[in-house]
Tab-separated table of C-alpha atoms in Angstrom:
chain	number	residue	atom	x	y	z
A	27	UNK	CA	0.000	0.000	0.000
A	28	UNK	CA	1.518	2.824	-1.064
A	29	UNK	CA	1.618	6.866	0.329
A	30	UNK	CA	-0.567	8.810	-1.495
A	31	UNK	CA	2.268	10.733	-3.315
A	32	UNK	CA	6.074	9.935	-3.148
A	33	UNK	CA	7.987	11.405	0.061
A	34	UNK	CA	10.413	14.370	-0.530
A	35	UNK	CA	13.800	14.690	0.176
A	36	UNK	CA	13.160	16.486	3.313
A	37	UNK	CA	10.499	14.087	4.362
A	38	UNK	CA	13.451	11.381	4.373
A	39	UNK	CA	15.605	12.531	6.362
A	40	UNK	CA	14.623	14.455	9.773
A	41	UNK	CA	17.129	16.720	11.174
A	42	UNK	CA	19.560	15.497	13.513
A	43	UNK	CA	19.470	16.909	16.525
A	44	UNK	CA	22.359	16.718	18.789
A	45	UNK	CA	22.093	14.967	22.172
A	46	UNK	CA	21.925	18.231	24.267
A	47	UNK	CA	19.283	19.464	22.164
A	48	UNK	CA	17.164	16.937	23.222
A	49	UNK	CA	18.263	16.867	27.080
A	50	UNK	CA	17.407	20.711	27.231
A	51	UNK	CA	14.405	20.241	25.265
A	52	UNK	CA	13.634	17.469	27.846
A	53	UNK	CA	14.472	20.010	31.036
A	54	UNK	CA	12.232	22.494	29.532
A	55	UNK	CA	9.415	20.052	29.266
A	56	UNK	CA	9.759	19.173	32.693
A	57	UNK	CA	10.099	22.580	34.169
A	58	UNK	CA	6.729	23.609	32.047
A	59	UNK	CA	5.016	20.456	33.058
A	60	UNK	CA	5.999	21.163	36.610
A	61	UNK	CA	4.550	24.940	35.959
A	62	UNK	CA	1.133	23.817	34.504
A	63	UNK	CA	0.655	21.468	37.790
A	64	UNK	CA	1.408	24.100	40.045
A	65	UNK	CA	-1.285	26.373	38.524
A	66	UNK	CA	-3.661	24.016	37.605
A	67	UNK	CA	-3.594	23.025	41.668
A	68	UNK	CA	-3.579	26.362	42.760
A	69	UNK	CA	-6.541	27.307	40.468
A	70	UNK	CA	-8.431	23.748	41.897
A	71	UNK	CA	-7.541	25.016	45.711
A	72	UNK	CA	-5.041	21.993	45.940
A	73	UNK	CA	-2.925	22.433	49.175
A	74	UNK	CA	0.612	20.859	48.697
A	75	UNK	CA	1.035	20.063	52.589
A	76	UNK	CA	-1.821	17.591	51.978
A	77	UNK	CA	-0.633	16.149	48.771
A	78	UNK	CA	2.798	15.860	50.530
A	79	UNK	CA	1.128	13.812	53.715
A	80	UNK	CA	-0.631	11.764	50.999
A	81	UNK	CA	2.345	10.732	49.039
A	82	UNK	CA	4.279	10.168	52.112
A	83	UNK	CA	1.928	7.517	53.609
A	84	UNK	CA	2.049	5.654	50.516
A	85	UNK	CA	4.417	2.927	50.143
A	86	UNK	CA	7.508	3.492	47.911
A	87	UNK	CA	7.381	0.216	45.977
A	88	UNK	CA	3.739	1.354	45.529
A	89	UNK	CA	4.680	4.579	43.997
A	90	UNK	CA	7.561	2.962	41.758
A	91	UNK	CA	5.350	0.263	40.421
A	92	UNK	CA	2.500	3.269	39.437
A	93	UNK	CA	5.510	4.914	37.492
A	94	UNK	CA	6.376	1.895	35.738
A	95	UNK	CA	3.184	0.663	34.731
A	96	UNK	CA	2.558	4.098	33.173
A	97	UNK	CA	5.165	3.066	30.880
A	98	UNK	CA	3.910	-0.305	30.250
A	99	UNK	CA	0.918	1.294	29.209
A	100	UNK	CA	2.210	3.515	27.193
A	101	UNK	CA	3.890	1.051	25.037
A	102	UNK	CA	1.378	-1.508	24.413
A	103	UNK	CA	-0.358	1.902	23.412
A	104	UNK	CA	2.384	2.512	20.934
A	105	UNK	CA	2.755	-1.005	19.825
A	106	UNK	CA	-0.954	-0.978	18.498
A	107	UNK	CA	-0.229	2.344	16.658
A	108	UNK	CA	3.045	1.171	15.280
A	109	UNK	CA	1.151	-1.819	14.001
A	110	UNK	CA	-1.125	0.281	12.119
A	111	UNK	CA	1.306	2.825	11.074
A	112	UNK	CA	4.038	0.251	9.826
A	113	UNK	CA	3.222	-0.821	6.276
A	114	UNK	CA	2.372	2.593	5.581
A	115	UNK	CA	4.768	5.144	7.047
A	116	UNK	CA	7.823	2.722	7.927
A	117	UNK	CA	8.582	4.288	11.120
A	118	UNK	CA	10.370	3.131	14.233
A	119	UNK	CA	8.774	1.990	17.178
A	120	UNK	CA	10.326	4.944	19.251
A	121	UNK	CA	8.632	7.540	17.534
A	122	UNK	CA	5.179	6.235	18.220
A	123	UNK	CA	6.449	5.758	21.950
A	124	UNK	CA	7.464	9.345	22.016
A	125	UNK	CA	4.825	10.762	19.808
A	126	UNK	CA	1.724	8.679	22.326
A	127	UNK	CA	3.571	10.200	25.390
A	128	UNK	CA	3.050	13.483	24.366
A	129	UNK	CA	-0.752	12.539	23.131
A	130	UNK	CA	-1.424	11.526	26.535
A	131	UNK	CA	0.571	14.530	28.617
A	132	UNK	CA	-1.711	16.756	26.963
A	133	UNK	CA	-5.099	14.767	27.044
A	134	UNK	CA	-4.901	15.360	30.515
A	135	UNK	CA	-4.506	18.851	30.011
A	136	UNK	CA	-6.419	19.600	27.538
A	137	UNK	CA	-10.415	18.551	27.019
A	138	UNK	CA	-11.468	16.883	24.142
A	139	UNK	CA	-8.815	14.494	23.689
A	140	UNK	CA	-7.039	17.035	21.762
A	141	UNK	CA	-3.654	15.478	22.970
A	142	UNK	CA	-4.512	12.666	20.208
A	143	UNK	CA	-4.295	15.915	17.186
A	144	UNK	CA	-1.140	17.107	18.689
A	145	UNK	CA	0.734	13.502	18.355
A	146	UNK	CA	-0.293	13.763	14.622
A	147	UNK	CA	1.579	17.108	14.715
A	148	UNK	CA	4.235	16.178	16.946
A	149	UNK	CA	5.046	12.836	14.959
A	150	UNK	CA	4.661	14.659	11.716
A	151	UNK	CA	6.941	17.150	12.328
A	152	UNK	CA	9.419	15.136	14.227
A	153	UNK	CA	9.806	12.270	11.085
A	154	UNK	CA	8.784	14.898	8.226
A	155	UNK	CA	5.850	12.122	7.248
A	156	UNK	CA	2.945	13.590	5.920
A	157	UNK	CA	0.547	14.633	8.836
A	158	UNK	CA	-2.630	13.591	6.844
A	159	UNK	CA	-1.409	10.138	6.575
A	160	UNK	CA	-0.727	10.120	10.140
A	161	UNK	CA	-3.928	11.253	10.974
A	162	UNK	CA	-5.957	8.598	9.319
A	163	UNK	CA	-3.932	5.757	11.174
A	164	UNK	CA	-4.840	7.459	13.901
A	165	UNK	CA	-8.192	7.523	13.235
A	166	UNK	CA	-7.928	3.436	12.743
A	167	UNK	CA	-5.935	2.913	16.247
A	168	UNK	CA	-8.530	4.884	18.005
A	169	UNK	CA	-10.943	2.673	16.648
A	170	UNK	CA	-8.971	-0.166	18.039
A	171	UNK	CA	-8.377	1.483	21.244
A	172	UNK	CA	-12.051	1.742	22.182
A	173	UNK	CA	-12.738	-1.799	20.222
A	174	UNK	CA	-10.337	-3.230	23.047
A	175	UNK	CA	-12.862	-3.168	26.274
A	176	UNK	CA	-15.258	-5.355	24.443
A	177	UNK	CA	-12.442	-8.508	25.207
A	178	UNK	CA	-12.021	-7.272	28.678
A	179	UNK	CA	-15.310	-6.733	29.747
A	180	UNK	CA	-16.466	-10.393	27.816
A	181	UNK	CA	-13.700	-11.735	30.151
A	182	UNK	CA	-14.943	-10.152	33.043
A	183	UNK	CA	-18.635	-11.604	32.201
A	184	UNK	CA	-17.079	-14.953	32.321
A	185	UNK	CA	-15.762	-14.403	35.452
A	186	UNK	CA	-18.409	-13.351	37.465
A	187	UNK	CA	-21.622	-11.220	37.301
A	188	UNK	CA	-21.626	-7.951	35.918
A	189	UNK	CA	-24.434	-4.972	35.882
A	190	UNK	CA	-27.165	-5.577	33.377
A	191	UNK	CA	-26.807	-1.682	32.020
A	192	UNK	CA	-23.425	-2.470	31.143
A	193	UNK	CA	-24.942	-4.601	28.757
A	194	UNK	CA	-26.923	-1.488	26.934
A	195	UNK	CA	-24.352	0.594	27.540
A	196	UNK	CA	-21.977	-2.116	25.660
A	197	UNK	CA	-24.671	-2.239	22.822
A	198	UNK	CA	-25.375	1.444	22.138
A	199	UNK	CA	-21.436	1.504	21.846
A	200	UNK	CA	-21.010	-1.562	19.366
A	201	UNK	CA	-23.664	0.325	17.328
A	202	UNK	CA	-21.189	3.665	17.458
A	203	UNK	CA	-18.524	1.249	16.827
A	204	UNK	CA	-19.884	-0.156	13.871
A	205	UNK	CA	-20.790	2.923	12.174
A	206	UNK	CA	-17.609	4.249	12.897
A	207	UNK	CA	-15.977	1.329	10.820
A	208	UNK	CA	-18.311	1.520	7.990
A	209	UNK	CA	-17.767	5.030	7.692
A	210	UNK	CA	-13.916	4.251	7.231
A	211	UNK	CA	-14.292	1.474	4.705
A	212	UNK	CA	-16.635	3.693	2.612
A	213	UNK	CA	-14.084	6.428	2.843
A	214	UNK	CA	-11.221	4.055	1.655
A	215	UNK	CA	-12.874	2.561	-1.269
A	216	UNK	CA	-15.405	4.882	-2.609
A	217	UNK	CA	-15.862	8.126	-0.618
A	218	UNK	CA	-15.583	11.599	-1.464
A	219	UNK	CA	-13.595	12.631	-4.344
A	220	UNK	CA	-12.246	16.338	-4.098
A	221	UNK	CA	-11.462	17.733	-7.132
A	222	UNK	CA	-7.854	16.873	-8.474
A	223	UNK	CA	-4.992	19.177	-7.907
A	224	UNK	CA	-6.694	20.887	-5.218
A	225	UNK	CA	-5.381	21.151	-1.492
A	226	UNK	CA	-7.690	19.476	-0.053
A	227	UNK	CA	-7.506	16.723	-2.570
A	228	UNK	CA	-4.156	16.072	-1.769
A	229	UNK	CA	-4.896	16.066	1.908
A	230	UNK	CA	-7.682	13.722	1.958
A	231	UNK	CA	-5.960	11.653	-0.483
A	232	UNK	CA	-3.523	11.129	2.190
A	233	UNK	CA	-5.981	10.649	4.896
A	234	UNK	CA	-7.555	8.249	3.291
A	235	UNK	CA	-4.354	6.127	2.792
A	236	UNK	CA	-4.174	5.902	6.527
A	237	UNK	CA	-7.790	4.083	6.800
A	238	UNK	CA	-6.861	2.258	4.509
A	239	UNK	CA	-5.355	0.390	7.170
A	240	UNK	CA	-8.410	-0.512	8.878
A	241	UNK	CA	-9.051	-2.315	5.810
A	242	UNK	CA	-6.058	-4.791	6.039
A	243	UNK	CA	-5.832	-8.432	7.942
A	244	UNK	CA	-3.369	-6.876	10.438
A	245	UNK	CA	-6.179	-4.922	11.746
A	246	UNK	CA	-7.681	-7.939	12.621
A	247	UNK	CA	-4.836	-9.254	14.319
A	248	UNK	CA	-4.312	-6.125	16.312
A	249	UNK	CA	-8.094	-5.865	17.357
A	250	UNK	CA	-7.746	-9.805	19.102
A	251	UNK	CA	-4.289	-9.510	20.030
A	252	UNK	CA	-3.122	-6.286	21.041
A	253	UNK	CA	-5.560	-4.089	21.591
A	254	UNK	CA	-7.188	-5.119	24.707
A	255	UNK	CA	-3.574	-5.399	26.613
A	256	UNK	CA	-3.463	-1.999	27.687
A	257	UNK	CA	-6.874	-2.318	29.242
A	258	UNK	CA	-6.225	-5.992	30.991
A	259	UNK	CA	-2.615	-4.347	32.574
């Protein structure tokens, strides 16, 4: 399956950037992280003696293991995405890892899940690989992300009783779920044509090379085998 047009020269090859680039870009991060917690708690009336007295009674292993499984999260997150993304955009596995770390920094900043646009833009701009095309896998592994409680929660039924609105619940959101899917498969084989040359037509052109995905058997795999792991850690 192949990009929607060939990549350019500077689409190839990223700039390098040197290894203190990155560890002050990394400092900076952290220091404006650190800022946007301190307001954010100030503006929610957060007292830090509290939060300190909290913390402290917890156990350390506790803490460490939180931190870690974060991380474990995080990359059976980006191993779904780099499935998706692979036949299409070639990339390595540490630029999804990166790229869903910032997604998910700023989903809990921001409302709307609008961490999930500024991966596209971070990853884009990071590997030079066309943003549009990015987009539309991520369109497909969002898809699979929210496909992936329906083996938990069937696992969970086997194992014991469960409310009987979950079951609605469950339905009304296979029905979203399903639409959703058809939606992409119309898309990728016949949907809306813009008119050649244009912008846009090269843009969705793209996009719709990264449903395309959704389309393939891998999607498939990903939807019995990887996508429910982050919600069963």
């Amino acid at each position: 399956m192949a990009p929607a047009h060939p990549p350019s020269p500077a689409e190839a090859a990223p700039p390098h950037r040197s290894g203190a680039h990155l560890a002050l870009r990394a400092i900076l991060g952290l220091i404006g992280g650190l800022l946007v917690a301190g307001v954010a708690g100030l503006w929610l009336g957060v007292k830090p003696a509290e939060v300190v007295g909290y913390v402290v009674g917890v156990p350390v292993w506790s803490v460490v293991f939180c931190v870690a499984s974060s991380f474990v999260v995080l990359g059976f997150q980006s191993l779904r995405w780099y499935e998706v993304m692979g036949p299409l955009l070639h990339l390595r596995y540490l630029d999804a890892y990166r790229a869903q770390a910032v997604g998910e920094m700023f989903n809990d900043l921001l409302a709307a899940r609008a961490g999930d646009f500024l991966r596209v833009q971070y990853l884009g701009r990071r590997t030079g690989k066309s943003r549009a095309v990015i987009l539309g896998t991520e369109a497909v592994d969002r898809w699979l992300d929210w496909w992936g409680w329906f083996p938990v929660l069937f696992v969970l039924a086997l194992l014991g009783p469960v409310p009987s609105w979950l079951y609605k619940a469950l339905g009304l959101f296979a029905m979203a779920l399903a639409s959703w899917a058809t939606l992409m498969i119309v898309l990728a084989r016949r949907g809306y044509v813009p008119k050649p040359g244009s912008r846009l037509g090269e843009a969705f052109a793209s996009f719709r090379t990264g449903i395309e995905a959704f389309s393939s058997w891998r999607t498939l795999v990903l939807a019995v085998a990887v996508a429910p792991l982050p919600w069963l850690w």
